[in-house]
Amino acid sequence: MSADTLAAPRTPHTTPRKRGANLEKWGWIYMRASGVLLVVLIFGHLFVNLMLGDGIHGIDFAFVAGKFASPFWQWWDVLMLWLAFIHGANGMRTIVNDYVTGATARRVLVWALWLSAGLMIVLGTLVVFTFDPCLGIENSTTEWLIEKCAA
Ligand code: HEM
């Protein structure tokens, strides 16, 4: 069998298996498990933001401030952020490994993927948990927010 031919399924291993955790297997399982959770999180997010209440016309700064005032929506959004970024980065890693033939280019791209996903996860998590709706309140015209920040 030449190097660019796939072995038939269930062909016995000819090289010894590596010891330790099988990260490729866990990555494969992660894609399926996070996919199931993302369906619920993403469609729940779209339904609540776009269908309930005034729908898309109700989305403004105060709407976001209202959601981030609730630990439930904070955790919903952070979970969506973590799962989607790790899912997207791991999916892109698969594509890079499949198509980029140069070992150095592949290593650089996979590093860049995890670095950018990690940075976005840290920044996004900070935004959600340190969000202060009263910063810049002097420019707000939303009654309940002005009252809340004055209290
Ligand atoms: C509705 C939610 C989602 C579901 C159910 C889902 C499901 C999946 C599954 C099962 C795979 C593995 C496919 C395979 O190994 O052949 C996959 C791959 C992938 N997903 Fe998602 N996904 C979702 C959302 C997302 C999001 C939000 C992103 C981007 C941030 C994303 C980016 C990717 C990428 C880049 C791949 C790799 C594609 C490939 O291997 O060809 N997915 N997805």
Short mmCIF file of N, CA and C and ligand atoms in Angstrom, two decimals:
data_model
loop_
_atom_site.label_atom_id
_atom_site.label_comp_id
_atom_site.label_asym_id
_atom_site.label_seq_id
_atom_site.Cartn_x
_atom_site.Cartn_y
_atom_site.Cartn_z
N MET A 1 0.86 -1.20 0.00
CA MET A 1 0.00 0.00 0.00
C MET A 1 0.88 1.24 0.00
N SER A 2 0.70 2.16 -0.96
CA SER A 2 1.53 3.37 -0.98
C SER A 2 1.05 4.35 0.08
N ALA A 3 1.87 5.37 0.35
CA ALA A 3 1.59 6.31 1.46
C ALA A 3 0.29 7.08 1.26
N ASP A 4 -0.12 7.29 -0.02
CA ASP A 4 -1.33 8.08 -0.24
C ASP A 4 -2.57 7.23 -0.52
N THR A 5 -2.52 5.96 -0.11
CA THR A 5 -3.70 5.09 -0.24
C THR A 5 -4.23 4.79 1.16
N LEU A 6 -5.55 4.92 1.32
CA LEU A 6 -6.13 4.62 2.63
C LEU A 6 -6.24 3.12 2.82
N ALA A 7 -5.92 2.66 4.04
CA ALA A 7 -6.07 1.23 4.33
C ALA A 7 -7.55 0.90 4.41
N ALA A 8 -7.90 -0.36 4.12
CA ALA A 8 -9.30 -0.78 4.23
C ALA A 8 -9.73 -0.67 5.70
N PRO A 9 -11.02 -0.34 5.94
CA PRO A 9 -11.48 -0.27 7.32
C PRO A 9 -11.18 -1.57 8.06
N ARG A 10 -10.87 -1.47 9.32
CA ARG A 10 -10.61 -2.60 10.22
C ARG A 10 -9.34 -3.37 9.88
N THR A 11 -8.46 -2.80 9.05
CA THR A 11 -7.16 -3.42 8.82
C THR A 11 -6.39 -3.38 10.15
N PRO A 12 -5.79 -4.51 10.58
CA PRO A 12 -5.07 -4.49 11.87
C PRO A 12 -3.89 -3.51 11.82
N HIS A 13 -3.55 -2.93 12.98
CA HIS A 13 -2.42 -2.01 13.06
C HIS A 13 -1.12 -2.74 12.76
N THR A 14 -0.28 -2.11 11.94
CA THR A 14 1.02 -2.73 11.68
C THR A 14 2.09 -2.04 12.52
N THR A 15 1.81 -0.81 12.97
CA THR A 15 2.76 -0.10 13.85
C THR A 15 2.18 -0.11 15.26
N PRO A 16 3.05 -0.12 16.30
CA PRO A 16 2.51 -0.15 17.66
C PRO A 16 1.69 1.09 17.95
N ARG A 17 0.59 0.94 18.69
CA ARG A 17 -0.23 2.10 19.08
C ARG A 17 0.53 2.93 20.08
N LYS A 18 0.28 4.28 20.02
CA LYS A 18 0.90 5.16 21.03
C LYS A 18 0.20 4.95 22.37
N ARG A 19 0.97 5.04 23.44
CA ARG A 19 0.35 4.93 24.77
C ARG A 19 -0.30 6.25 25.14
N GLY A 20 -1.10 6.23 26.19
CA GLY A 20 -1.70 7.48 26.70
C GLY A 20 -3.04 7.76 26.05
N ALA A 21 -3.59 8.94 26.41
CA ALA A 21 -4.93 9.31 25.93
C ALA A 21 -4.92 9.45 24.41
N ASN A 22 -5.98 9.00 23.77
CA ASN A 22 -6.10 9.12 22.32
C ASN A 22 -6.81 10.44 22.01
N LEU A 23 -6.02 11.52 21.84
CA LEU A 23 -6.61 12.85 21.69
C LEU A 23 -7.46 12.97 20.43
N GLU A 24 -7.04 12.28 19.36
CA GLU A 24 -7.84 12.33 18.12
C GLU A 24 -9.23 11.78 18.35
N LYS A 25 -9.30 10.68 19.13
CA LYS A 25 -10.61 10.08 19.41
C LYS A 25 -11.46 11.06 20.24
N TRP A 26 -10.84 11.66 21.27
CA TRP A 26 -11.60 12.57 22.12
C TRP A 26 -12.01 13.82 21.35
N GLY A 27 -11.17 14.25 20.39
CA GLY A 27 -11.53 15.39 19.53
C GLY A 27 -12.74 15.04 18.69
N TRP A 28 -12.76 13.82 18.18
CA TRP A 28 -13.88 13.34 17.35
C TRP A 28 -15.17 13.32 18.18
N ILE A 29 -15.06 12.78 19.40
CA ILE A 29 -16.23 12.73 20.28
C ILE A 29 -16.67 14.15 20.64
N TYR A 30 -15.69 15.03 20.91
CA TYR A 30 -16.03 16.42 21.28
C TYR A 30 -16.85 17.09 20.18
N MET A 31 -16.48 16.87 18.90
CA MET A 31 -17.20 17.51 17.79
C MET A 31 -18.67 17.10 17.81
N ARG A 32 -18.94 15.83 18.11
CA ARG A 32 -20.34 15.36 18.13
C ARG A 32 -21.08 15.89 19.35
N ALA A 33 -20.45 15.80 20.53
CA ALA A 33 -21.11 16.22 21.77
C ALA A 33 -21.36 17.73 21.74
N SER A 34 -20.33 18.50 21.32
CA SER A 34 -20.52 19.96 21.30
C SER A 34 -21.53 20.34 20.22
N GLY A 35 -21.57 19.58 19.12
CA GLY A 35 -22.55 19.85 18.06
C GLY A 35 -23.98 19.75 18.59
N VAL A 36 -24.24 18.71 19.38
CA VAL A 36 -25.59 18.53 19.95
C VAL A 36 -25.93 19.71 20.87
N LEU A 37 -24.99 20.06 21.76
CA LEU A 37 -25.23 21.18 22.69
C LEU A 37 -25.39 22.50 21.93
N LEU A 38 -24.57 22.66 20.86
CA LEU A 38 -24.63 23.93 20.10
C LEU A 38 -25.97 24.10 19.40
N VAL A 39 -26.58 23.01 18.96
CA VAL A 39 -27.91 23.12 18.34
C VAL A 39 -28.87 23.80 19.32
N VAL A 40 -28.88 23.31 20.56
CA VAL A 40 -29.78 23.87 21.58
C VAL A 40 -29.39 25.31 21.90
N LEU A 41 -28.09 25.54 22.15
CA LEU A 41 -27.65 26.88 22.55
C LEU A 41 -27.85 27.91 21.44
N ILE A 42 -27.48 27.57 20.20
CA ILE A 42 -27.55 28.54 19.10
C ILE A 42 -29.01 28.82 18.73
N PHE A 43 -29.82 27.76 18.61
CA PHE A 43 -31.22 28.02 18.22
C PHE A 43 -32.01 28.65 19.36
N GLY A 44 -31.66 28.33 20.61
CA GLY A 44 -32.28 29.01 21.76
C GLY A 44 -31.93 30.49 21.74
N HIS A 45 -30.67 30.79 21.48
CA HIS A 45 -30.18 32.16 21.39
C HIS A 45 -30.91 32.93 20.28
N LEU A 46 -31.00 32.31 19.09
CA LEU A 46 -31.67 32.99 17.97
C LEU A 46 -33.15 33.19 18.27
N PHE A 47 -33.79 32.18 18.85
CA PHE A 47 -35.23 32.27 19.14
C PHE A 47 -35.51 33.40 20.14
N VAL A 48 -34.76 33.43 21.22
CA VAL A 48 -34.99 34.44 22.27
C VAL A 48 -34.69 35.85 21.73
N ASN A 49 -33.63 35.99 20.96
CA ASN A 49 -33.24 37.33 20.50
C ASN A 49 -34.08 37.83 19.32
N LEU A 50 -34.49 36.90 18.45
CA LEU A 50 -35.12 37.35 17.21
C LEU A 50 -36.63 37.12 17.14
N MET A 51 -37.17 36.21 17.95
CA MET A 51 -38.59 35.87 17.84
C MET A 51 -39.42 36.40 19.01
N LEU A 52 -38.88 36.35 20.21
CA LEU A 52 -39.68 36.76 21.37
C LEU A 52 -39.75 38.29 21.46
N GLY A 53 -40.75 38.80 22.15
CA GLY A 53 -40.87 40.25 22.38
C GLY A 53 -40.96 41.02 21.07
N ASP A 54 -40.15 42.08 20.95
CA ASP A 54 -40.16 42.91 19.74
C ASP A 54 -39.27 42.32 18.65
N GLY A 55 -38.74 41.13 18.89
CA GLY A 55 -37.89 40.49 17.88
C GLY A 55 -36.63 41.31 17.64
N ILE A 56 -36.22 41.35 16.40
CA ILE A 56 -34.95 42.02 16.06
C ILE A 56 -35.00 43.52 16.39
N HIS A 57 -36.23 44.12 16.34
CA HIS A 57 -36.34 45.57 16.61
C HIS A 57 -36.09 45.90 18.08
N GLY A 58 -36.16 44.88 18.94
CA GLY A 58 -35.94 45.12 20.37
C GLY A 58 -34.47 45.06 20.77
N ILE A 59 -33.59 44.76 19.81
CA ILE A 59 -32.18 44.59 20.17
C ILE A 59 -31.45 45.93 20.17
N ASP A 60 -31.00 46.33 21.34
CA ASP A 60 -30.16 47.52 21.48
C ASP A 60 -29.25 47.30 22.69
N PHE A 61 -28.55 48.33 23.10
CA PHE A 61 -27.61 48.20 24.21
C PHE A 61 -28.33 47.73 25.47
N ALA A 62 -29.52 48.32 25.72
CA ALA A 62 -30.26 47.98 26.94
C ALA A 62 -30.70 46.50 26.93
N PHE A 63 -31.02 45.99 25.74
CA PHE A 63 -31.41 44.58 25.62
C PHE A 63 -30.24 43.68 26.05
N VAL A 64 -29.05 44.03 25.57
CA VAL A 64 -27.86 43.25 25.92
C VAL A 64 -27.57 43.41 27.41
N ALA A 65 -27.69 44.66 27.91
CA ALA A 65 -27.45 44.90 29.34
C ALA A 65 -28.41 44.06 30.18
N GLY A 66 -29.67 43.98 29.74
CA GLY A 66 -30.66 43.19 30.46
C GLY A 66 -30.28 41.72 30.50
N LYS A 67 -29.81 41.20 29.37
CA LYS A 67 -29.44 39.78 29.35
C LYS A 67 -28.21 39.53 30.22
N PHE A 68 -27.22 40.42 30.13
CA PHE A 68 -25.99 40.20 30.90
C PHE A 68 -26.18 40.47 32.39
N ALA A 69 -27.35 41.00 32.78
CA ALA A 69 -27.62 41.19 34.21
C ALA A 69 -28.07 39.86 34.83
N SER A 70 -28.33 38.86 33.99
CA SER A 70 -28.82 37.57 34.50
C SER A 70 -27.73 36.50 34.39
N PRO A 71 -27.38 35.86 35.52
CA PRO A 71 -26.36 34.80 35.47
C PRO A 71 -26.75 33.69 34.50
N PHE A 72 -28.05 33.43 34.32
CA PHE A 72 -28.48 32.39 33.39
C PHE A 72 -27.98 32.68 31.97
N TRP A 73 -28.24 33.93 31.50
CA TRP A 73 -27.82 34.28 30.13
C TRP A 73 -26.32 34.47 30.04
N GLN A 74 -25.69 34.92 31.14
CA GLN A 74 -24.23 35.02 31.12
C GLN A 74 -23.64 33.64 30.86
N TRP A 75 -24.12 32.61 31.60
CA TRP A 75 -23.57 31.26 31.43
C TRP A 75 -23.96 30.66 30.10
N TRP A 76 -25.19 30.97 29.63
CA TRP A 76 -25.63 30.49 28.30
C TRP A 76 -24.65 30.99 27.24
N ASP A 77 -24.37 32.30 27.27
CA ASP A 77 -23.51 32.90 26.25
C ASP A 77 -22.07 32.43 26.36
N VAL A 78 -21.58 32.30 27.60
CA VAL A 78 -20.19 31.86 27.78
C VAL A 78 -20.03 30.41 27.33
N LEU A 79 -21.04 29.59 27.63
CA LEU A 79 -20.99 28.19 27.19
C LEU A 79 -20.97 28.11 25.66
N MET A 80 -21.82 28.95 25.04
CA MET A 80 -21.88 28.98 23.58
C MET A 80 -20.52 29.42 23.01
N LEU A 81 -19.94 30.45 23.65
CA LEU A 81 -18.63 30.97 23.21
C LEU A 81 -17.55 29.89 23.29
N TRP A 82 -17.43 29.24 24.44
CA TRP A 82 -16.39 28.22 24.63
C TRP A 82 -16.59 27.05 23.68
N LEU A 83 -17.82 26.50 23.67
CA LEU A 83 -18.07 25.32 22.85
C LEU A 83 -17.85 25.62 21.37
N ALA A 84 -18.36 26.79 20.90
CA ALA A 84 -18.27 27.10 19.47
C ALA A 84 -16.83 27.38 19.06
N PHE A 85 -16.06 28.10 19.91
CA PHE A 85 -14.68 28.41 19.50
C PHE A 85 -13.82 27.16 19.49
N ILE A 86 -13.99 26.30 20.51
CA ILE A 86 -13.18 25.07 20.53
C ILE A 86 -13.62 24.16 19.36
N HIS A 87 -14.94 24.09 19.14
CA HIS A 87 -15.48 23.29 18.03
C HIS A 87 -14.94 23.81 16.68
N GLY A 88 -15.04 25.14 16.49
CA GLY A 88 -14.59 25.73 15.22
C GLY A 88 -13.10 25.56 15.03
N ALA A 89 -12.30 25.78 16.09
CA ALA A 89 -10.85 25.65 15.97
C ALA A 89 -10.47 24.20 15.70
N ASN A 90 -11.12 23.27 16.41
CA ASN A 90 -10.79 21.85 16.20
C ASN A 90 -11.22 21.40 14.81
N GLY A 91 -12.36 21.91 14.32
CA GLY A 91 -12.80 21.58 12.96
C GLY A 91 -11.83 22.12 11.92
N MET A 92 -11.35 23.35 12.13
CA MET A 92 -10.38 23.94 11.21
C MET A 92 -9.05 23.19 11.27
N ARG A 93 -8.69 22.71 12.49
CA ARG A 93 -7.47 21.91 12.64
C ARG A 93 -7.56 20.65 11.77
N THR A 94 -8.75 20.03 11.77
CA THR A 94 -8.95 18.84 10.94
C THR A 94 -8.73 19.17 9.46
N ILE A 95 -9.31 20.31 9.04
CA ILE A 95 -9.20 20.71 7.63
C ILE A 95 -7.74 21.01 7.28
N VAL A 96 -7.05 21.73 8.20
CA VAL A 96 -5.63 22.04 7.96
C VAL A 96 -4.83 20.74 7.86
N ASN A 97 -5.05 19.83 8.79
CA ASN A 97 -4.32 18.56 8.75
C ASN A 97 -4.60 17.77 7.48
N ASP A 98 -5.84 17.90 6.95
CA ASP A 98 -6.20 17.17 5.73
C ASP A 98 -5.57 17.78 4.48
N TYR A 99 -5.45 19.12 4.46
CA TYR A 99 -5.09 19.77 3.19
C TYR A 99 -3.70 20.40 3.15
N VAL A 100 -3.13 20.77 4.31
CA VAL A 100 -1.82 21.45 4.28
C VAL A 100 -0.73 20.39 4.35
N THR A 101 0.06 20.30 3.29
CA THR A 101 1.01 19.20 3.21
C THR A 101 2.36 19.53 3.87
N GLY A 102 2.73 20.81 3.90
CA GLY A 102 4.02 21.18 4.52
C GLY A 102 3.93 21.11 6.04
N ALA A 103 4.90 20.41 6.66
CA ALA A 103 4.83 20.20 8.12
C ALA A 103 4.93 21.52 8.87
N THR A 104 5.79 22.44 8.42
CA THR A 104 5.96 23.71 9.13
C THR A 104 4.72 24.57 8.99
N ALA A 105 4.21 24.68 7.77
CA ALA A 105 2.99 25.48 7.55
C ALA A 105 1.85 24.93 8.39
N ARG A 106 1.77 23.61 8.45
CA ARG A 106 0.69 22.97 9.22
C ARG A 106 0.82 23.31 10.69
N ARG A 107 2.05 23.23 11.22
CA ARG A 107 2.27 23.51 12.65
C ARG A 107 1.93 24.97 12.95
N VAL A 108 2.37 25.88 12.07
CA VAL A 108 2.12 27.32 12.28
C VAL A 108 0.61 27.59 12.27
N LEU A 109 -0.10 27.00 11.30
CA LEU A 109 -1.54 27.26 11.19
C LEU A 109 -2.32 26.69 12.38
N VAL A 110 -1.95 25.49 12.80
CA VAL A 110 -2.66 24.89 13.94
C VAL A 110 -2.40 25.69 15.22
N TRP A 111 -1.15 26.15 15.39
CA TRP A 111 -0.85 27.01 16.54
C TRP A 111 -1.66 28.30 16.48
N ALA A 112 -1.70 28.91 15.28
CA ALA A 112 -2.43 30.18 15.11
C ALA A 112 -3.91 29.98 15.45
N LEU A 113 -4.45 28.81 15.07
CA LEU A 113 -5.86 28.52 15.35
C LEU A 113 -6.12 28.48 16.86
N TRP A 114 -5.30 27.72 17.58
CA TRP A 114 -5.52 27.59 19.04
C TRP A 114 -5.25 28.89 19.76
N LEU A 115 -4.24 29.64 19.25
CA LEU A 115 -3.90 30.93 19.88
C LEU A 115 -5.05 31.92 19.73
N SER A 116 -5.59 32.02 18.49
CA SER A 116 -6.68 32.98 18.28
C SER A 116 -7.95 32.53 18.99
N ALA A 117 -8.23 31.22 19.00
CA ALA A 117 -9.42 30.74 19.71
C ALA A 117 -9.27 31.02 21.21
N GLY A 118 -8.07 30.75 21.75
CA GLY A 118 -7.83 30.99 23.18
C GLY A 118 -8.00 32.45 23.53
N LEU A 119 -7.46 33.33 22.68
CA LEU A 119 -7.56 34.77 22.93
C LEU A 119 -9.02 35.22 22.92
N MET A 120 -9.77 34.76 21.93
CA MET A 120 -11.17 35.16 21.84
C MET A 120 -11.99 34.61 23.01
N ILE A 121 -11.65 33.42 23.47
CA ILE A 121 -12.36 32.83 24.61
C ILE A 121 -12.09 33.65 25.87
N VAL A 122 -10.81 34.02 26.08
CA VAL A 122 -10.47 34.81 27.28
C VAL A 122 -11.15 36.18 27.21
N LEU A 123 -11.04 36.86 26.06
CA LEU A 123 -11.64 38.20 25.93
C LEU A 123 -13.16 38.13 26.08
N GLY A 124 -13.79 37.18 25.41
CA GLY A 124 -15.25 37.05 25.47
C GLY A 124 -15.74 36.76 26.88
N THR A 125 -15.03 35.87 27.56
CA THR A 125 -15.42 35.51 28.93
C THR A 125 -15.30 36.73 29.84
N LEU A 126 -14.20 37.50 29.66
CA LEU A 126 -14.02 38.72 30.45
C LEU A 126 -15.15 39.71 30.19
N VAL A 127 -15.51 39.88 28.92
CA VAL A 127 -16.59 40.82 28.58
C VAL A 127 -17.88 40.42 29.28
N VAL A 128 -18.23 39.14 29.19
CA VAL A 128 -19.52 38.70 29.75
C VAL A 128 -19.54 38.89 31.27
N PHE A 129 -18.44 38.56 31.95
CA PHE A 129 -18.48 38.60 33.42
C PHE A 129 -18.07 39.93 34.03
N THR A 130 -17.50 40.84 33.23
CA THR A 130 -17.12 42.14 33.82
C THR A 130 -17.97 43.26 33.23
N PHE A 131 -18.96 42.88 32.40
CA PHE A 131 -19.80 43.88 31.71
C PHE A 131 -20.47 44.82 32.72
N ASP A 132 -20.32 46.13 32.51
CA ASP A 132 -20.94 47.12 33.41
C ASP A 132 -21.83 48.03 32.57
N PRO A 133 -23.17 47.86 32.66
CA PRO A 133 -24.08 48.62 31.80
C PRO A 133 -24.08 50.11 32.14
N CYS A 134 -23.54 50.48 33.30
CA CYS A 134 -23.61 51.89 33.72
C CYS A 134 -22.45 52.72 33.18
N LEU A 135 -21.46 52.07 32.56
CA LEU A 135 -20.39 52.84 31.93
C LEU A 135 -21.01 53.57 30.73
N GLY A 136 -20.86 54.89 30.66
CA GLY A 136 -21.41 55.67 29.54
C GLY A 136 -22.90 55.88 29.65
N ILE A 137 -23.46 55.77 30.87
CA ILE A 137 -24.91 55.90 31.06
C ILE A 137 -25.41 57.30 30.67
N GLU A 138 -24.51 58.29 30.72
CA GLU A 138 -24.92 59.67 30.38
C GLU A 138 -25.44 59.77 28.95
N ASN A 139 -25.09 58.82 28.09
CA ASN A 139 -25.57 58.85 26.71
C ASN A 139 -26.84 58.01 26.51
N SER A 140 -27.34 57.38 27.59
CA SER A 140 -28.46 56.47 27.44
C SER A 140 -29.80 57.19 27.51
N THR A 141 -30.79 56.68 26.78
CA THR A 141 -32.15 57.23 26.84
C THR A 141 -33.11 56.18 27.38
N THR A 142 -32.57 55.05 27.89
CA THR A 142 -33.43 53.97 28.37
C THR A 142 -33.75 54.18 29.84
N GLU A 143 -35.06 54.45 30.10
CA GLU A 143 -35.50 54.82 31.46
C GLU A 143 -35.02 53.85 32.54
N TRP A 144 -35.33 52.53 32.33
CA TRP A 144 -35.04 51.56 33.42
C TRP A 144 -33.55 51.46 33.70
N LEU A 145 -32.74 51.67 32.65
CA LEU A 145 -31.29 51.56 32.83
C LEU A 145 -30.78 52.79 33.59
N ILE A 146 -31.32 53.97 33.24
CA ILE A 146 -30.91 55.21 33.92
C ILE A 146 -31.27 55.12 35.41
N GLU A 147 -32.51 54.65 35.67
CA GLU A 147 -32.95 54.50 37.09
C GLU A 147 -32.08 53.51 37.83
N LYS A 148 -31.79 52.37 37.17
CA LYS A 148 -30.99 51.31 37.82
C LYS A 148 -29.60 51.85 38.16
N CYS A 149 -29.01 52.63 37.22
CA CYS A 149 -27.64 53.10 37.45
C CYS A 149 -27.61 54.24 38.46
N ALA A 150 -28.73 54.96 38.60
CA ALA A 150 -28.78 56.06 39.56
C ALA A 150 -28.90 55.50 40.97
N ALA A 151 -29.47 54.30 41.09
CA ALA A 151 -29.75 53.72 42.42
C ALA A 151 -28.45 53.37 43.14
C1 HEM B 1 -25.64 23.93 15.03
C2 HEM B 1 -24.53 23.63 15.64
C3 HEM B 1 -23.45 22.74 15.06
C4 HEM B 1 -23.47 21.39 14.85
C5 HEM B 1 -24.61 20.42 15.09
C6 HEM B 1 -22.17 21.02 14.32
C7 HEM B 1 -21.76 19.71 14.04
C8 HEM B 1 -20.53 19.35 13.53
C9 HEM B 1 -20.02 18.00 13.39
C10 HEM B 1 -20.75 16.72 13.78
C11 HEM B 1 -18.79 18.08 12.83
C12 HEM B 1 -17.84 16.93 12.46
C13 HEM B 1 -17.96 16.59 11.00
C14 HEM B 1 -16.97 15.50 10.61
O1 HEM B 1 -16.08 15.12 11.38
O2 HEM B 1 -17.10 15.01 9.48
C15 HEM B 1 -18.51 19.49 12.60
C16 HEM B 1 -17.38 19.96 11.99
C17 HEM B 1 -17.04 21.30 11.92
N1 HEM B 1 -17.72 22.35 12.48
FE1 HEM B 1 -19.54 22.25 13.35
N2 HEM B 1 -21.41 22.14 14.19
C18 HEM B 1 -22.14 23.22 14.64
C19 HEM B 1 -21.74 24.53 14.72
C20 HEM B 1 -20.51 25.02 14.29
C21 HEM B 1 -20.03 26.37 14.48
C22 HEM B 1 -20.81 27.50 15.21
C23 HEM B 1 -18.81 26.45 13.89
C24 HEM B 1 -17.87 27.61 13.79
C25 HEM B 1 -17.49 28.27 14.88
C26 HEM B 1 -18.52 25.14 13.33
C27 HEM B 1 -17.37 24.81 12.62
C28 HEM B 1 -17.04 23.53 12.20
C29 HEM B 1 -15.86 23.19 11.42
C30 HEM B 1 -14.82 24.18 10.89
C31 HEM B 1 -15.88 21.80 11.23
C32 HEM B 1 -14.88 20.93 10.45
C33 HEM B 1 -15.49 20.59 9.11
C34 HEM B 1 -14.76 19.46 8.41
O3 HEM B 1 -14.11 18.61 9.06
O4 HEM B 1 -14.89 19.39 7.18
N3 HEM B 1 -19.57 24.29 13.58
N4 HEM B 1 -19.57 20.23 13.03
#
